[in-house]
Amino acid sequence: MDKVKIEQFVRKQRAALVGSVDGNGFPNIKAMLKPRKQVGLKEFYFSTNTSSMRVQQFLNNPKASLYFFHQGLIRYTGVMLIGTMEVLTDQEIKNEIWRKGDTMYYKGGVTDRDYCILKFTAKKGRFYSDLKTDNFSVE
């Protein structure tokens, strides 16, 4: 298992499945667009609505997971990362993550109160490919 190849695989995916925990302790999964910023396999940044259910779940319980996958005709590859999610509202990170066209989601622009950043920090992962599974730590 090569962490560099896993990182490259994750960067190529167009979406991520994001897992949170609800108030009753049940897992919740949501598909989101690929991370806006990725630092190795350690940090992932997503934009979202401050008013979303998911943001409230992460404020109440920061435990989180990400899952990236690709299903070909014959081959299936997946990467699960487990860690914590922070809700960031400072303007500096909002400016960094902002993209042209985001006003479609955030009418008030980069300073919209309903625009925030989710920062996922991975602790460990699990890679699946070719009928093999490998666990790894993220350092």
Tab-separated table of C-alpha atoms in Angstrom:
chain	number	residue	atom	x	y	z
A	1	MET	CA	0.000	0.000	0.000
A	2	ASP	CA	1.423	3.337	-1.104
A	3	LYS	CA	0.052	6.453	0.659
A	4	VAL	CA	1.157	8.672	-2.232
A	5	LYS	CA	-0.973	6.607	-4.628
A	6	ILE	CA	-3.890	6.724	-2.195
A	7	GLU	CA	-3.577	10.519	-1.998
A	8	GLN	CA	-3.505	10.775	-5.807
A	9	PHE	CA	-6.560	8.521	-6.033
A	10	VAL	CA	-8.481	10.712	-3.571
A	11	ARG	CA	-7.570	13.895	-5.483
A	12	LYS	CA	-9.050	12.452	-8.703
A	13	GLN	CA	-12.491	11.756	-7.240
A	14	ARG	CA	-15.303	14.195	-8.010
A	15	ALA	CA	-17.252	13.666	-4.812
A	16	ALA	CA	-16.838	12.576	-1.214
A	17	LEU	CA	-19.227	10.832	1.113
A	18	VAL	CA	-19.151	12.655	4.450
A	19	GLY	CA	-20.230	10.921	7.631
A	20	SER	CA	-21.468	12.631	10.777
A	21	VAL	CA	-23.237	11.486	13.939
A	22	ASP	CA	-26.749	12.703	14.780
A	23	GLY	CA	-28.082	13.578	18.235
A	24	ASN	CA	-29.209	9.995	18.816
A	25	GLY	CA	-25.780	8.544	17.975
A	26	PHE	CA	-26.720	7.283	14.508
A	27	PRO	CA	-24.431	7.749	11.515
A	28	ASN	CA	-25.545	10.126	8.774
A	29	ILE	CA	-23.958	10.110	5.309
A	30	LYS	CA	-24.042	12.904	2.744
A	31	ALA	CA	-22.485	13.175	-0.703
A	32	MET	CA	-20.572	16.413	-1.193
A	33	LEU	CA	-18.533	17.890	-3.997
A	34	LYS	CA	-14.834	17.102	-3.814
A	35	PRO	CA	-12.838	18.998	-1.192
A	36	ARG	CA	-11.916	22.543	-2.118
A	37	LYS	CA	-8.500	22.053	-0.564
A	38	GLN	CA	-6.572	18.939	0.405
A	39	VAL	CA	-3.355	18.703	2.425
A	40	GLY	CA	-2.010	15.190	1.876
A	41	LEU	CA	-4.316	12.636	3.458
A	42	LYS	CA	-4.469	14.706	6.670
A	43	GLU	CA	-6.671	17.759	5.985
A	44	PHE	CA	-9.676	18.298	3.735
A	45	TYR	CA	-11.692	21.525	3.361
A	46	PHE	CA	-15.283	21.706	2.105
A	47	SER	CA	-17.625	24.669	1.695
A	48	THR	CA	-21.175	24.386	3.011
A	49	ASN	CA	-24.121	26.257	4.481
A	50	THR	CA	-23.780	27.332	8.112
A	51	SER	CA	-27.502	26.651	8.529
A	52	SER	CA	-27.222	23.018	7.398
A	53	MET	CA	-28.140	20.047	9.569
A	54	ARG	CA	-24.636	18.648	9.065
A	55	VAL	CA	-22.964	21.746	10.532
A	56	GLN	CA	-25.089	21.428	13.664
A	57	GLN	CA	-24.178	17.751	13.946
A	58	PHE	CA	-20.449	18.534	13.728
A	59	LEU	CA	-20.765	21.324	16.301
A	60	ASN	CA	-22.389	18.818	18.670
A	61	ASN	CA	-20.096	15.889	17.843
A	62	PRO	CA	-16.929	16.408	15.761
A	63	LYS	CA	-16.419	12.701	14.992
A	64	ALA	CA	-16.496	12.260	11.226
A	65	SER	CA	-15.509	10.106	8.293
A	66	LEU	CA	-14.864	10.610	4.592
A	67	TYR	CA	-15.202	7.990	1.874
A	68	PHE	CA	-13.899	8.265	-1.670
A	69	PHE	CA	-14.499	5.577	-4.266
A	70	HIS	CA	-14.344	4.648	-7.898
A	71	GLN	CA	-16.281	1.807	-9.453
A	72	GLY	CA	-15.078	0.671	-12.834
A	73	LEU	CA	-16.449	-2.170	-14.935
A	74	ILE	CA	-14.350	-4.720	-13.084
A	75	ARG	CA	-12.371	-2.919	-10.400
A	76	TYR	CA	-13.652	-1.146	-7.288
A	77	THR	CA	-11.402	1.064	-5.167
A	78	GLY	CA	-12.330	2.845	-1.951
A	79	VAL	CA	-10.673	4.914	0.752
A	80	MET	CA	-12.231	5.585	4.148
A	81	LEU	CA	-10.743	8.205	6.455
A	82	ILE	CA	-11.739	8.608	10.104
A	83	GLY	CA	-11.138	11.762	12.095
A	84	THR	CA	-12.768	14.962	13.253
A	85	MET	CA	-14.577	17.843	11.571
A	86	GLU	CA	-14.311	21.500	12.559
A	87	VAL	CA	-16.686	24.247	11.477
A	88	LEU	CA	-14.630	27.289	10.431
A	89	THR	CA	-16.128	30.737	10.027
A	90	ASP	CA	-13.059	32.980	10.035
A	91	GLN	CA	-12.908	35.219	7.009
A	92	GLU	CA	-9.355	34.294	6.002
A	93	ILE	CA	-10.176	30.630	5.333
A	94	LYS	CA	-13.506	31.570	3.742
A	95	ASN	CA	-11.633	33.840	1.313
A	96	GLU	CA	-9.115	31.092	0.530
A	97	ILE	CA	-11.744	28.442	-0.215
A	98	TRP	CA	-14.176	30.733	-2.089
A	99	ARG	CA	-14.581	30.158	-5.814
A	100	LYS	CA	-16.079	32.204	-8.579
A	101	GLY	CA	-19.646	31.028	-9.013
A	102	ASP	CA	-20.226	30.317	-5.312
A	103	THR	CA	-22.754	33.150	-5.229
A	104	MET	CA	-25.141	30.577	-6.716
A	105	TYR	CA	-25.187	29.013	-3.212
A	106	TYR	CA	-24.288	32.021	-1.067
A	107	LYS	CA	-26.137	35.108	-2.314
A	108	GLY	CA	-24.270	37.406	0.088
A	109	GLY	CA	-20.921	36.453	-1.414
A	110	VAL	CA	-17.816	35.461	0.500
A	111	THR	CA	-19.023	37.298	3.632
A	112	ASP	CA	-22.451	35.579	3.636
A	113	ARG	CA	-23.287	34.394	7.169
A	114	ASP	CA	-24.616	31.152	5.694
A	115	TYR	CA	-21.219	30.308	4.166
A	116	CYS	CA	-18.733	28.333	6.240
A	117	ILE	CA	-15.924	25.832	5.831
A	118	LEU	CA	-15.755	22.280	7.120
A	119	LYS	CA	-12.199	21.176	7.942
A	120	PHE	CA	-11.729	17.431	8.268
A	121	THR	CA	-8.580	16.171	10.000
A	122	ALA	CA	-7.869	12.480	9.436
A	123	LYS	CA	-6.399	10.199	12.084
A	124	LYS	CA	-6.502	6.853	10.289
A	125	GLY	CA	-7.717	5.264	7.106
A	126	ARG	CA	-8.660	2.077	5.340
A	127	PHE	CA	-7.887	1.356	1.687
A	128	TYR	CA	-9.675	-1.254	-0.407
A	129	SER	CA	-8.642	-2.436	-3.874
A	130	ASP	CA	-8.261	-5.722	-5.727
A	131	LEU	CA	-10.050	-7.681	-2.985
A	132	LYS	CA	-7.507	-6.482	-0.394
A	133	THR	CA	-7.971	-4.155	2.554
A	134	ASP	CA	-5.209	-2.253	4.360
A	135	ASN	CA	-5.475	-0.062	7.438
A	136	PHE	CA	-3.100	2.885	7.786
A	137	SER	CA	-2.420	5.781	10.129
A	138	VAL	CA	-2.391	9.357	8.901
A	139	GLU	CA	0.501	11.385	10.266
